[in-house]
Tab-separated table of C-alpha atoms in Angstrom:
chain	number	residue	atom	x	y	z
A	1499	UNK	CA	6.038	28.385	-5.704
A	1500	UNK	CA	2.854	27.414	-8.830
A	1501	UNK	CA	1.496	31.107	-10.240
A	1502	UNK	CA	-2.363	31.491	-8.689
A	1503	UNK	CA	-3.008	33.102	-12.163
A	1504	UNK	CA	-1.884	30.081	-14.128
A	1505	UNK	CA	-5.402	28.095	-13.485
A	1506	UNK	CA	-8.745	29.454	-13.425
A	1507	UNK	CA	-12.633	27.487	-11.846
A	1508	UNK	CA	-15.750	27.515	-10.682
A	1509	UNK	CA	-16.407	26.716	-7.360
A	1510	UNK	CA	-16.250	22.638	-7.444
A	1511	UNK	CA	-16.492	22.347	-3.384
A	1512	UNK	CA	-18.007	24.981	-0.933
A	1513	UNK	CA	-18.780	24.977	2.306
A	1514	UNK	CA	-20.903	27.352	4.486
A	1515	UNK	CA	-21.306	28.026	8.581
A	1516	UNK	CA	-20.009	24.513	8.942
A	1517	UNK	CA	-20.804	23.863	12.807
A	1518	UNK	CA	-19.534	20.777	14.669
A	1519	UNK	CA	-19.350	20.086	17.484
A	1520	UNK	CA	-18.717	16.813	20.190
A	1521	UNK	CA	-20.544	17.062	23.582
A	1522	UNK	CA	-20.380	20.941	23.729
A	1523	UNK	CA	-16.861	21.277	22.345
A	1524	UNK	CA	-16.649	23.338	18.959
A	1525	UNK	CA	-14.713	21.422	16.249
A	1526	UNK	CA	-15.721	23.647	13.519
A	1527	UNK	CA	-16.800	27.067	14.335
A	1528	UNK	CA	-19.207	28.932	11.660
A	1529	UNK	CA	-16.724	27.411	8.789
A	1530	UNK	CA	-16.829	28.770	5.265
A	1531	UNK	CA	-14.367	27.467	2.723
A	1532	UNK	CA	-14.777	27.035	-1.346
A	1533	UNK	CA	-12.404	24.504	-3.662
A	1534	UNK	CA	-12.245	26.289	-7.286
A	1535	UNK	CA	-12.156	23.319	-10.199
A	1536	UNK	CA	-8.203	22.061	-11.080
A	1537	UNK	CA	-6.700	23.533	-8.516
A	1538	UNK	CA	-4.378	22.198	-5.594
A	1539	UNK	CA	-5.869	24.405	-2.411
A	1540	UNK	CA	-4.028	23.363	1.029
A	1541	UNK	CA	-5.599	23.604	4.132
A	1542	UNK	CA	-2.775	24.098	7.265
A	1543	UNK	CA	-3.153	25.228	11.038
A	1544	UNK	CA	-1.787	23.418	14.343
A	1545	UNK	CA	-3.099	20.025	15.216
A	1546	UNK	CA	-6.891	20.475	16.438
A	1547	UNK	CA	-7.490	23.070	13.982
A	1548	UNK	CA	-10.084	21.200	12.668
A	1549	UNK	CA	-9.003	19.725	9.462
A	1550	UNK	CA	-9.227	16.466	10.112
A	1551	UNK	CA	-12.617	17.334	11.189
A	1552	UNK	CA	-13.348	19.399	7.661
A	1553	UNK	CA	-12.153	16.342	5.630
A	1554	UNK	CA	-14.886	14.431	7.827
A	1555	UNK	CA	-17.358	16.639	7.353
A	1556	UNK	CA	-17.277	16.574	3.698
A	1557	UNK	CA	-16.780	13.048	3.136
A	1558	UNK	CA	-19.577	11.730	4.937
A	1559	UNK	CA	-17.886	10.611	7.908
A	1560	UNK	CA	-19.142	12.699	10.381
A	1561	UNK	CA	-22.408	15.026	10.100
A	1562	UNK	CA	-22.101	18.682	11.118
A	1563	UNK	CA	-24.724	20.320	13.479
A	1564	UNK	CA	-25.416	22.979	11.318
A	1565	UNK	CA	-24.364	24.327	7.447
A	1566	UNK	CA	-24.290	23.341	3.957
A	1567	UNK	CA	-21.807	21.375	1.573
A	1568	UNK	CA	-22.224	21.325	-1.877
A	1569	UNK	CA	-20.497	19.082	-4.432
A	1570	UNK	CA	-20.786	20.519	-8.251
A	1571	UNK	CA	-23.274	22.202	-6.809
A	1572	UNK	CA	-24.813	19.136	-5.345
A	1573	UNK	CA	-25.982	19.413	-1.253
A	1574	UNK	CA	-24.175	15.871	0.177
A	1575	UNK	CA	-24.452	17.380	3.638
A	1576	UNK	CA	-26.387	14.051	4.824
A	1577	UNK	CA	-25.362	11.729	2.101
A	1578	UNK	CA	-23.273	8.203	3.529
A	1579	UNK	CA	-19.769	8.521	2.303
A	1580	UNK	CA	-20.088	5.678	-0.435
A	1581	UNK	CA	-22.332	7.677	-1.761
A	1582	UNK	CA	-20.280	11.101	-1.762
A	1583	UNK	CA	-17.483	8.769	-3.616
A	1584	UNK	CA	-20.026	7.465	-6.226
A	1585	UNK	CA	-19.884	11.282	-7.328
A	1586	UNK	CA	-16.264	12.304	-7.152
A	1587	UNK	CA	-14.203	12.830	-4.116
A	1588	UNK	CA	-11.738	10.320	-3.022
A	1589	UNK	CA	-9.626	10.409	-0.036
A	1590	UNK	CA	-6.549	9.590	1.770
A	1591	UNK	CA	-5.563	8.751	5.535
A	1592	UNK	CA	-2.683	9.952	7.379
A	1593	UNK	CA	-1.651	6.802	8.426
A	1594	UNK	CA	-3.073	4.124	5.808
A	1595	UNK	CA	-3.833	0.827	7.425
A	1596	UNK	CA	-5.390	-2.198	5.795
A	1597	UNK	CA	-5.113	-6.175	5.869
A	1598	UNK	CA	-1.639	-7.201	6.528
A	1599	UNK	CA	-1.794	-10.375	3.642
A	1600	UNK	CA	-3.703	-7.707	1.275
A	1601	UNK	CA	-1.186	-7.006	-2.004
A	1602	UNK	CA	-1.567	-3.373	-3.903
A	1603	UNK	CA	-3.864	-4.718	-6.863
A	1604	UNK	CA	-5.672	-6.939	-3.617
A	1605	UNK	CA	-6.173	-2.740	-2.498
A	1606	UNK	CA	-7.101	-1.689	-5.608
A	1607	UNK	CA	-9.027	-3.855	-7.133
A	1608	UNK	CA	-11.040	-3.112	-3.482
A	1609	UNK	CA	-11.233	0.250	-4.039
A	1610	UNK	CA	-13.165	-0.201	-7.155
A	1611	UNK	CA	-16.123	-1.571	-5.530
A	1612	UNK	CA	-17.942	1.165	-5.145
A	1613	UNK	CA	-18.489	1.259	-9.404
A	1614	UNK	CA	-19.584	-2.173	-9.634
A	1615	UNK	CA	-23.112	-3.303	-9.571
A	1616	UNK	CA	-22.893	-6.864	-10.102
A	1617	UNK	CA	-24.932	-9.351	-7.994
A	1618	UNK	CA	-23.132	-12.038	-5.667
A	1619	UNK	CA	-24.528	-14.711	-7.981
A	1620	UNK	CA	-23.014	-12.135	-11.138
A	1621	UNK	CA	-19.578	-12.464	-9.159
A	1622	UNK	CA	-20.204	-16.435	-8.322
A	1623	UNK	CA	-20.896	-16.792	-12.397
A	1624	UNK	CA	-18.318	-14.263	-12.967
A	1625	UNK	CA	-20.413	-13.889	-16.195
A	1626	UNK	CA	-22.643	-10.920	-17.500
A	1627	UNK	CA	-22.171	-7.244	-15.907
A	1628	UNK	CA	-19.535	-9.363	-13.032
A	1629	UNK	CA	-16.839	-10.006	-16.357
A	1630	UNK	CA	-17.157	-6.836	-17.880
A	1631	UNK	CA	-16.914	-5.228	-14.399
A	1632	UNK	CA	-14.419	-7.254	-13.542
A	1633	UNK	CA	-12.303	-6.521	-16.865
A	1634	UNK	CA	-13.264	-2.627	-16.465
A	1635	UNK	CA	-11.554	-2.330	-13.266
A	1636	UNK	CA	-8.557	-4.501	-14.024
A	1637	UNK	CA	-7.844	-2.251	-16.889
A	1638	UNK	CA	-8.086	0.788	-14.688
A	1639	UNK	CA	-6.488	-0.227	-11.941
A	1640	UNK	CA	-3.469	-1.293	-14.573
A	1641	UNK	CA	-3.292	1.884	-15.744
A	1642	UNK	CA	-3.102	3.635	-12.365
A	1643	UNK	CA	-0.307	0.740	-11.155
A	1644	UNK	CA	1.893	2.325	-14.159
A	1645	UNK	CA	0.356	6.254	-13.262
A	1646	UNK	CA	1.735	5.809	-9.196
A	1647	UNK	CA	4.938	3.651	-10.190
A	1648	UNK	CA	3.890	0.958	-7.940
A	1649	UNK	CA	4.498	-1.553	-10.548
A	1650	UNK	CA	7.118	-3.592	-8.321
A	1651	UNK	CA	4.659	-4.036	-5.610
A	1652	UNK	CA	1.719	-5.503	-7.489
A	1653	UNK	CA	2.089	-8.782	-5.804
A	1654	UNK	CA	3.687	-7.514	-2.646
A	1655	UNK	CA	1.604	-7.630	1.058
A	1656	UNK	CA	1.273	-4.343	3.171
A	1657	UNK	CA	3.084	-6.178	5.787
A	1658	UNK	CA	6.262	-6.548	3.383
A	1659	UNK	CA	5.709	-2.290	2.221
A	1660	UNK	CA	7.830	0.787	4.316
A	1661	UNK	CA	5.831	3.421	5.421
A	1662	UNK	CA	5.880	4.925	2.106
A	1663	UNK	CA	5.743	2.735	-0.174
A	1664	UNK	CA	2.576	2.148	2.431
A	1665	UNK	CA	1.236	5.744	1.259
A	1666	UNK	CA	2.025	5.468	-2.895
A	1667	UNK	CA	-0.808	2.498	-2.765
A	1668	UNK	CA	-3.340	4.389	-0.704
A	1669	UNK	CA	-3.109	7.687	-3.039
A	1670	UNK	CA	-2.943	4.615	-5.798
A	1671	UNK	CA	-6.311	3.643	-4.345
A	1672	UNK	CA	-8.232	6.709	-3.524
A	1673	UNK	CA	-7.073	7.080	-7.469
A	1674	UNK	CA	-8.979	3.815	-8.855
A	1675	UNK	CA	-12.698	5.705	-7.316
A	1676	UNK	CA	-11.895	7.581	-9.682
A	1677	UNK	CA	-12.156	10.653	-8.834
A	1678	UNK	CA	-13.240	14.387	-9.948
A	1679	UNK	CA	-11.240	15.682	-6.614
A	1680	UNK	CA	-9.198	14.016	-4.157
A	1681	UNK	CA	-8.279	14.594	-0.625
A	1682	UNK	CA	-5.129	13.822	0.371
A	1683	UNK	CA	-5.069	13.603	3.981
A	1684	UNK	CA	-0.979	14.717	4.949
A	1685	UNK	CA	0.911	12.500	2.199
A	1686	UNK	CA	4.507	13.787	3.647
A	1687	UNK	CA	4.062	12.693	7.081
A	1688	UNK	CA	6.921	10.446	8.055
A	1689	UNK	CA	8.470	9.975	5.029
A	1690	UNK	CA	11.949	10.822	4.130
A	1691	UNK	CA	13.187	13.587	1.413
A	1692	UNK	CA	13.210	11.203	-1.560
A	1693	UNK	CA	9.843	9.891	-1.550
A	1694	UNK	CA	8.904	13.436	0.111
A	1695	UNK	CA	9.791	14.258	-3.859
A	1696	UNK	CA	8.388	11.021	-5.215
A	1697	UNK	CA	4.819	11.965	-3.157
A	1698	UNK	CA	5.745	16.047	-5.172
A	1699	UNK	CA	5.876	14.719	-8.319
A	1700	UNK	CA	2.360	12.675	-8.109
A	1701	UNK	CA	0.688	15.291	-7.058
A	1702	UNK	CA	1.796	17.781	-9.410
A	1703	UNK	CA	0.967	14.533	-12.066
A	1704	UNK	CA	-2.295	14.263	-10.982
A	1705	UNK	CA	-3.120	17.967	-11.586
A	1706	UNK	CA	-1.576	17.874	-14.777
A	1707	UNK	CA	-4.369	15.293	-16.091
A	1708	UNK	CA	-6.936	17.910	-14.516
A	1709	UNK	CA	-8.241	16.401	-10.768
A	1710	UNK	CA	-8.455	19.347	-7.940
A	1711	UNK	CA	-6.536	18.400	-5.208
A	1712	UNK	CA	-7.209	19.133	-1.296
A	1713	UNK	CA	-4.005	18.667	0.513
A	1714	UNK	CA	-4.364	18.946	4.094
A	1715	UNK	CA	-0.199	19.032	5.069
A	1716	UNK	CA	2.343	20.469	8.065
A	1717	UNK	CA	4.868	20.595	5.262
A	1718	UNK	CA	5.419	23.755	5.044
A	1719	UNK	CA	8.098	23.709	2.110
A	1720	UNK	CA	5.407	21.641	0.228
A	1721	UNK	CA	2.543	23.294	0.619
A	1722	UNK	CA	4.164	26.734	-0.630
A	1723	UNK	CA	5.661	25.136	-3.728
A	1724	UNK	CA	2.170	22.888	-4.979
A	1725	UNK	CA	-0.708	24.945	-3.925
A	1726	UNK	CA	-2.644	27.467	-6.108
A	1727	UNK	CA	-4.310	28.525	-3.084
A	1728	UNK	CA	-4.009	28.207	0.908
A	1729	UNK	CA	-6.706	27.960	4.100
A	1730	UNK	CA	-5.531	28.762	7.397
A	1731	UNK	CA	-7.579	27.026	10.283
A	1732	UNK	CA	-7.216	28.161	13.624
A	1733	UNK	CA	-9.637	26.444	16.765
A	1734	UNK	CA	-12.427	25.238	13.900
A	1735	UNK	CA	-12.651	29.234	11.755
A	1736	UNK	CA	-10.836	30.604	9.369
A	1737	UNK	CA	-7.995	32.908	9.864
A	1738	UNK	CA	-7.090	33.903	6.328
A	1739	UNK	CA	-7.229	32.528	2.869
A	1740	UNK	CA	-4.903	33.318	-0.039
A	1741	UNK	CA	-2.357	32.867	-2.259
A	1742	UNK	CA	1.135	30.930	-1.338
A	1743	UNK	CA	2.385	34.665	-1.240
A	1744	UNK	CA	-0.143	36.491	0.284
A	1745	UNK	CA	-0.077	33.524	3.609
A	1746	UNK	CA	3.938	33.978	3.953
A	1747	UNK	CA	3.622	37.723	4.234
A	1748	UNK	CA	0.831	37.383	6.790
A	1749	UNK	CA	2.516	37.707	10.122
A	1750	UNK	CA	0.131	35.735	12.125
A	1751	UNK	CA	0.492	32.754	9.828
A	1752	UNK	CA	4.239	33.097	9.404
A	1753	UNK	CA	4.763	33.763	12.953
A	1754	UNK	CA	1.996	30.295	14.478
A	1755	UNK	CA	1.775	28.020	11.674
A	1756	UNK	CA	5.305	28.244	9.222
A	1757	UNK	CA	8.080	29.689	11.276
A	1758	UNK	CA	9.250	32.044	8.087
């Protein structure tokens, strides 16, 4: 387990009294949460607990009927997904899907789109701003390719990648957006032990670079080993929150979710 006392920081992300309902069914019911800068914070809970709904609210895909979400003290509740991404929040998806013919390089270059300002005419002429942005994007993409160790996938189409390789590329896509905070949605799902170790090392390397990480994950071993703190959701509410040790000693969590 990571020592939670090793990392301290102010809240970078905070949610207050979040309510989200679909046709009268409550997905989030008065949820409060906070994430400190420079930490790995895991969100766990059974299927239907509200984990994905929480991610979608943070990233602008869902609009809660009530509540407040702030990032670096700025209200983001009514921002659109691309606006939130530009502020410094990126995310991955459980099942990374894209055009089968796209290569890893294509996907990463597309991920840089939120940081470009060139017009269509600029891009057609490849002059001025367009050229500068292209060169900057390619430099950042190459750095992320090396960081995520996907050099051999540079020109490989998605259709020819394994599921684990697509997961690596999905994380790389989120990283080229240059986030301050990254949300990883079940990065270990569907992976064998070798790929789990690769992804775990990548997450720890991201943390070493100073990134704040929110991890949605069912793999209890990974959660307990790399998290500084854990938020436990149940029926759209926060059941409890604490360090991995505190959570492991909570009988409700141990019996219901962790099998400890």
